[in-house]
PDB file of C-alpha atoms and ligand atoms in Angstrom:
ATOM      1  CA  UNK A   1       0.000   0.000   0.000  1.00 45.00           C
ATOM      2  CA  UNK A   2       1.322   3.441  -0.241  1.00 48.00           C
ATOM      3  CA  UNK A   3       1.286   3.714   3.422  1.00 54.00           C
ATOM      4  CA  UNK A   4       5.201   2.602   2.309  1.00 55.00           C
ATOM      5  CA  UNK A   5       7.397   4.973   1.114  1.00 57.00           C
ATOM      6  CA  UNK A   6       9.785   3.132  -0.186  1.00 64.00           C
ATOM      7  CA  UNK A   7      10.069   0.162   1.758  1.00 72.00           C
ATOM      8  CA  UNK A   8       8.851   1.858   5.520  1.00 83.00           C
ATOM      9  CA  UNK A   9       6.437   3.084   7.060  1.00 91.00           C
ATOM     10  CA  UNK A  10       6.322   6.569   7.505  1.00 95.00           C
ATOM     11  CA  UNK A  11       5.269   8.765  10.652  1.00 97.00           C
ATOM     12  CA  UNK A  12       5.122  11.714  10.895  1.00 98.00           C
ATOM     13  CA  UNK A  13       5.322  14.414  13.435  1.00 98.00           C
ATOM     14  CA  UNK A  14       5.066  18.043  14.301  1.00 98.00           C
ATOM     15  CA  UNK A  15       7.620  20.166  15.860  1.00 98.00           C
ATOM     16  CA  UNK A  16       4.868  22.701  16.763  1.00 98.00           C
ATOM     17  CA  UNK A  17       6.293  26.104  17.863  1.00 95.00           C
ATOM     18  CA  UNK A  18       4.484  29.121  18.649  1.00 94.00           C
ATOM     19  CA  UNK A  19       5.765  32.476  20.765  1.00 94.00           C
ATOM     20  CA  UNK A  20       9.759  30.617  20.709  1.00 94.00           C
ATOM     21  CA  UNK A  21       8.100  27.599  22.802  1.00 97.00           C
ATOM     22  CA  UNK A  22       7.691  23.693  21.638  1.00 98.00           C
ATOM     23  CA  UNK A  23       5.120  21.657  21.963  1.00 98.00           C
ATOM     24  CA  UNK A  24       5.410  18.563  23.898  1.00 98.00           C
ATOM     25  CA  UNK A  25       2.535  16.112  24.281  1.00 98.00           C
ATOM     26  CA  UNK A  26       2.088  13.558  27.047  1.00 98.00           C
ATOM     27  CA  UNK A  27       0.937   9.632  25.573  1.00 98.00           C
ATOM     28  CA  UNK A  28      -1.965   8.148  27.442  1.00 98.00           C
ATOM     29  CA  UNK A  29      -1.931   4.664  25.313  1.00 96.00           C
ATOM     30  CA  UNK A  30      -0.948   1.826  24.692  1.00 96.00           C
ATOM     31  CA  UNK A  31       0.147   1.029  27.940  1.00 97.00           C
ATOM     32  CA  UNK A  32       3.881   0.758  27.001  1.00 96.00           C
ATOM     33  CA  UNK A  33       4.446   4.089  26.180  1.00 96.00           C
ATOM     34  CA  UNK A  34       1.913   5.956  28.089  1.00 98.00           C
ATOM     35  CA  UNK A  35       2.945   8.516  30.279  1.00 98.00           C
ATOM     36  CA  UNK A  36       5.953   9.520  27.754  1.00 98.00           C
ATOM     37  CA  UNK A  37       6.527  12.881  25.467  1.00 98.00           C
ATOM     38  CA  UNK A  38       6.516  13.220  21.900  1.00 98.00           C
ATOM     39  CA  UNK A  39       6.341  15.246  19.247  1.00 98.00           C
ATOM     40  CA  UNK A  40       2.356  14.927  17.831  1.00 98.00           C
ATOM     41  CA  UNK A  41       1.903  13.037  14.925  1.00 98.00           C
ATOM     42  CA  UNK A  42       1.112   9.524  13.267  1.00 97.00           C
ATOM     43  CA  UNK A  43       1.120   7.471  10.278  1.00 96.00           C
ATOM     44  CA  UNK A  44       0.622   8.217   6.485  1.00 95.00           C
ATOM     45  CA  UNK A  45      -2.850   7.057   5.507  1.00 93.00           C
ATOM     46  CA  UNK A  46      -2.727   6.085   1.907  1.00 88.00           C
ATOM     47  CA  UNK A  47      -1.795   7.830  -1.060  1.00 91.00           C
ATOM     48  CA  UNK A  48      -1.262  10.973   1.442  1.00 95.00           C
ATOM     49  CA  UNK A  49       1.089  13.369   1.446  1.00 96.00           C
ATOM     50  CA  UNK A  50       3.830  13.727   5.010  1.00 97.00           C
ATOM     51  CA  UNK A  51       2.183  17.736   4.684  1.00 98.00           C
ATOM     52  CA  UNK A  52      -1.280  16.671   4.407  1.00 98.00           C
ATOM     53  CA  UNK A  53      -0.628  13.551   7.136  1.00 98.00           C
ATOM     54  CA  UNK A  54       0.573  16.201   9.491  1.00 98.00           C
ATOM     55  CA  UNK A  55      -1.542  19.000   9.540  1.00 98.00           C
ATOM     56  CA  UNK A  56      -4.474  16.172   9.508  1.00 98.00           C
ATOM     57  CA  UNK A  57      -3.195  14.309  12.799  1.00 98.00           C
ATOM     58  CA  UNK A  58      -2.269  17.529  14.335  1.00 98.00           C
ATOM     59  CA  UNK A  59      -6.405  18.693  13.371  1.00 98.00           C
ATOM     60  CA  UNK A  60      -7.569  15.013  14.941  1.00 98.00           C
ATOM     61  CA  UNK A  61      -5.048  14.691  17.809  1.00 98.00           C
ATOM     62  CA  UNK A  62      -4.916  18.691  19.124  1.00 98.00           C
ATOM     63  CA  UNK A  63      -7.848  20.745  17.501  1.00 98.00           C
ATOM     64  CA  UNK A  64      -5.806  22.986  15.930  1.00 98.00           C
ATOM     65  CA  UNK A  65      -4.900  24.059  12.049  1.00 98.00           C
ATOM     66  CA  UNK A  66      -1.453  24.281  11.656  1.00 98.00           C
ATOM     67  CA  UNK A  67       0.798  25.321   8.171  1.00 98.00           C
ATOM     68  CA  UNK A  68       3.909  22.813   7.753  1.00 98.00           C
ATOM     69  CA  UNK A  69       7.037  24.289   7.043  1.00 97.00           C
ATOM     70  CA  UNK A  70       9.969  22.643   6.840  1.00 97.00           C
ATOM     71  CA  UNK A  71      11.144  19.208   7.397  1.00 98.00           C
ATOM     72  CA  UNK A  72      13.819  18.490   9.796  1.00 98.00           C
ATOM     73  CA  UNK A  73      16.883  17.083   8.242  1.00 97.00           C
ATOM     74  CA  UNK A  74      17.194  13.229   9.455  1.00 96.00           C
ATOM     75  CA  UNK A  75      14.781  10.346  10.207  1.00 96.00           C
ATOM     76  CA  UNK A  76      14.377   8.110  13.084  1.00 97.00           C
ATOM     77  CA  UNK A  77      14.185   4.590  13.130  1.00 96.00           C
ATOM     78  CA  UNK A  78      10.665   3.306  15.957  1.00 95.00           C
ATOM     79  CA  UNK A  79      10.999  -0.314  14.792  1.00 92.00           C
ATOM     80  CA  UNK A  80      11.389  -2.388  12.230  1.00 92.00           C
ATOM     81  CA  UNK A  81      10.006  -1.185   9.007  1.00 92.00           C
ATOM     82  CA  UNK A  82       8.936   2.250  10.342  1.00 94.00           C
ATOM     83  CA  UNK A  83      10.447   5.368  10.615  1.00 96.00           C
ATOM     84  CA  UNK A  84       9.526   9.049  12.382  1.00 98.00           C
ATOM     85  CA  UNK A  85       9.828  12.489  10.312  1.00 98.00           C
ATOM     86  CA  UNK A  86       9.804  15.573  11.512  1.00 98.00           C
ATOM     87  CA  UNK A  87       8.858  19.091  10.159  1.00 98.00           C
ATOM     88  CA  UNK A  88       8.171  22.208  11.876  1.00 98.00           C
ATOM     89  CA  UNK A  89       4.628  23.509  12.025  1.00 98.00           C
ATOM     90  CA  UNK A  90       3.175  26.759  13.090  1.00 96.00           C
ATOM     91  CA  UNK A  91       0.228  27.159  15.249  1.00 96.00           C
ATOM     92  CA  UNK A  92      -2.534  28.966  12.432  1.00 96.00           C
ATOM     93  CA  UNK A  93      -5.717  28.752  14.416  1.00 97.00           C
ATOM     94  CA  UNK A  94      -6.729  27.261  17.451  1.00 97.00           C
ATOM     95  CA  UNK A  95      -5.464  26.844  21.229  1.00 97.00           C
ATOM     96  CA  UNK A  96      -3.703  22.608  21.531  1.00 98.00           C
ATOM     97  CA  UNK A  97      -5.801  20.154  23.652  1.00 98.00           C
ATOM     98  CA  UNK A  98      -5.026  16.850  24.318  1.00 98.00           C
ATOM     99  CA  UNK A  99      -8.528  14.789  22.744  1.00 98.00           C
ATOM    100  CA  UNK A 100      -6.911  12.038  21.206  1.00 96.00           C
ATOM    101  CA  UNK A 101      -4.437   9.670  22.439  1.00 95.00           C
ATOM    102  CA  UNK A 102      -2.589  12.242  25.546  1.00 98.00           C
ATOM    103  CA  UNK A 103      -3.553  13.468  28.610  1.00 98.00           C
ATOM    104  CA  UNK A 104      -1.396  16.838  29.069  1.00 98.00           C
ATOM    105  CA  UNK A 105       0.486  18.718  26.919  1.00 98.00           C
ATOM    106  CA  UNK A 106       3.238  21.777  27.770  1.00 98.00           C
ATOM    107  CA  UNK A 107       5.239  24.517  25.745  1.00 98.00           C
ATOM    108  CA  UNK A 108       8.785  24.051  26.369  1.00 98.00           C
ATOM    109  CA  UNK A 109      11.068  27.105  26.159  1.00 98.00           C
ATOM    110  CA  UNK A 110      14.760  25.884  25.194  1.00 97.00           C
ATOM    111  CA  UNK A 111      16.368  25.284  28.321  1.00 97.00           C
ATOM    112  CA  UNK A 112      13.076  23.144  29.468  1.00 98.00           C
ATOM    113  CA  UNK A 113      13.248  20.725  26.916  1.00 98.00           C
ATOM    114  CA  UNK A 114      14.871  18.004  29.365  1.00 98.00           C
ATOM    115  CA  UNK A 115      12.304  18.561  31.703  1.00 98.00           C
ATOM    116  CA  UNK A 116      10.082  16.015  30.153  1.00 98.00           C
ATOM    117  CA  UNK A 117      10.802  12.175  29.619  1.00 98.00           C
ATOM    118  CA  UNK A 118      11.012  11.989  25.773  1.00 98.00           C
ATOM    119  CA  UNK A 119      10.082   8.730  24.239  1.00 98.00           C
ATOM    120  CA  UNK A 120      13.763   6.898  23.242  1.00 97.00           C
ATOM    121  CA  UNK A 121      12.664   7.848  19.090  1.00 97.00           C
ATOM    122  CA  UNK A 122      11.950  11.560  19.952  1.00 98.00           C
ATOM    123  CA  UNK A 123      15.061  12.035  21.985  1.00 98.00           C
ATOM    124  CA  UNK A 124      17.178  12.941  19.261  1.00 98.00           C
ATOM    125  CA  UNK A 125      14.734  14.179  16.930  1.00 98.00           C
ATOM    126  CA  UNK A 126      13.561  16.795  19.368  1.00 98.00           C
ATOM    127  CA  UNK A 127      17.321  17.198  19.379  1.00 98.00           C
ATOM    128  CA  UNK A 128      17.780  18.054  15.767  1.00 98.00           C
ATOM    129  CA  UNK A 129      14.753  20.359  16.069  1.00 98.00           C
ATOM    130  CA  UNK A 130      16.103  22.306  18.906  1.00 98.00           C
ATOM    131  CA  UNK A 131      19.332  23.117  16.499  1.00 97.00           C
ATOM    132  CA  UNK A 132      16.745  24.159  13.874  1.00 95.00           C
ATOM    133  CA  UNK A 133      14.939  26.583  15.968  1.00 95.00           C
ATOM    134  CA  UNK A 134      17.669  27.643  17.827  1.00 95.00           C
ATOM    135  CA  UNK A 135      20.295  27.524  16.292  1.00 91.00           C
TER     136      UNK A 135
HETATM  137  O1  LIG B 201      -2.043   8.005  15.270  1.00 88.33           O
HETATM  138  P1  LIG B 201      -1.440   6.805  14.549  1.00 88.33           P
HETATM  139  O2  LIG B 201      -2.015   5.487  14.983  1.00 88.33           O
HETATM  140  O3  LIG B 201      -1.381   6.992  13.073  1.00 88.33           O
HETATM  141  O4  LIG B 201       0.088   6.765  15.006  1.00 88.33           O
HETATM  142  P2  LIG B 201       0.716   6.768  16.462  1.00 88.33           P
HETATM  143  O5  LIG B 201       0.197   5.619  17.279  1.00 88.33           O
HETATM  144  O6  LIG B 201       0.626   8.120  17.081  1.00 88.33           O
HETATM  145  O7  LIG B 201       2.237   6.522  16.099  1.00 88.33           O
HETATM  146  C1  LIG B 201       2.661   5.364  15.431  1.00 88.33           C
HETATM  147  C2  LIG B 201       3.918   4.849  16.095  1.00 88.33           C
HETATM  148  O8  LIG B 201       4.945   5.833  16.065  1.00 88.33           O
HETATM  149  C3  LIG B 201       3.727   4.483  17.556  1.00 88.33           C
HETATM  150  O9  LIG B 201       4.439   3.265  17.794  1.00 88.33           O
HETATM  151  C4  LIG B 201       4.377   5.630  18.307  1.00 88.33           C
HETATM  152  O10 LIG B 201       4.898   5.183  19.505  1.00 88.33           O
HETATM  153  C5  LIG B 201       5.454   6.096  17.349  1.00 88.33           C
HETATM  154  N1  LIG B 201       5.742   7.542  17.493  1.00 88.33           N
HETATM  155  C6  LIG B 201       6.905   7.968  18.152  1.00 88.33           C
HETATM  156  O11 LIG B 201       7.696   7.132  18.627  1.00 88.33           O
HETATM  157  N2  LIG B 201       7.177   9.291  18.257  1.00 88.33           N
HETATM  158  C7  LIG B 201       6.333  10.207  17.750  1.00 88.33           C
HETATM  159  N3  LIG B 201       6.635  11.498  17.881  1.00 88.33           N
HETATM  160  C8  LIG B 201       5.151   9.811  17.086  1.00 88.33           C
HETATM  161  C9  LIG B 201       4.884   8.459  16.970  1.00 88.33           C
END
């Protein structure tokens, strides 16, 4: 299915910023990971586009309309056969609430960004952002 992009599975997720601040959500499933900080996102639906993947998850997950910008330079490897992407996003419309899959979600300035427990996959991507945004 085109959920592949070549031969992975691509997820995607948003390095929202807004006012020099991040946004870090909290997981509340499955079980394993719940409790842990990512960046928002999920997986390509068919025949969909990383952009259009994005700012849909980001609509579904947070109730907000975002406008991609750029992507992050690197990928991440979450298991076999799937990998995470990153691009920045900016906050269009909307104030972030956690209705699908977290329970709490926080703007991190720079120097809070190790105040949350990352899952292991965002670790360094939220790494690579934070050299993106500031630089
Ligand atoms: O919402 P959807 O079911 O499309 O995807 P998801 O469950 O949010 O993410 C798919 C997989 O990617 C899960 O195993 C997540 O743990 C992982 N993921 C991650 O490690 N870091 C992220 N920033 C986003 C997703």
């Amino acid at each position: 299915m085109t959920l592949h992009n070549a031969d992975h599975v691509v997820v995607v997720a948003g390095a929202l910023y807004d006012r020099g601040r991040l946004l870090a959500a909290r997981r509340s499933a499955p079980p394993e990971l719940a409790g842990r900080w990512e960046l928002p996102g999920g997986k390509l639906e068919p025949g969909e586009s990383a952009e259009k993947a994005l700012v849909r998850e980001l609509r579904e997950e947070l109730g907000v309309e975002t406008e991609p910008g750029e992507r992050i330079p690197g990928e991440w490897l979450l298991k076999p056969g799937y990998v995470l992407r990153v691009w920045t996003a900016r906050l269009v419309s909307g104030e972030p609430a956690p209705l699908e899959d977290h329970d709490e979600l926080r703007w991190l300035g720079r120097d809070e960004l190790g105040s949350v427990d990352w899952l292991d996959v965002d670790r360094p991507a939220v790494d690579a952002v934070a050299a993106r945004l500031w630089p």
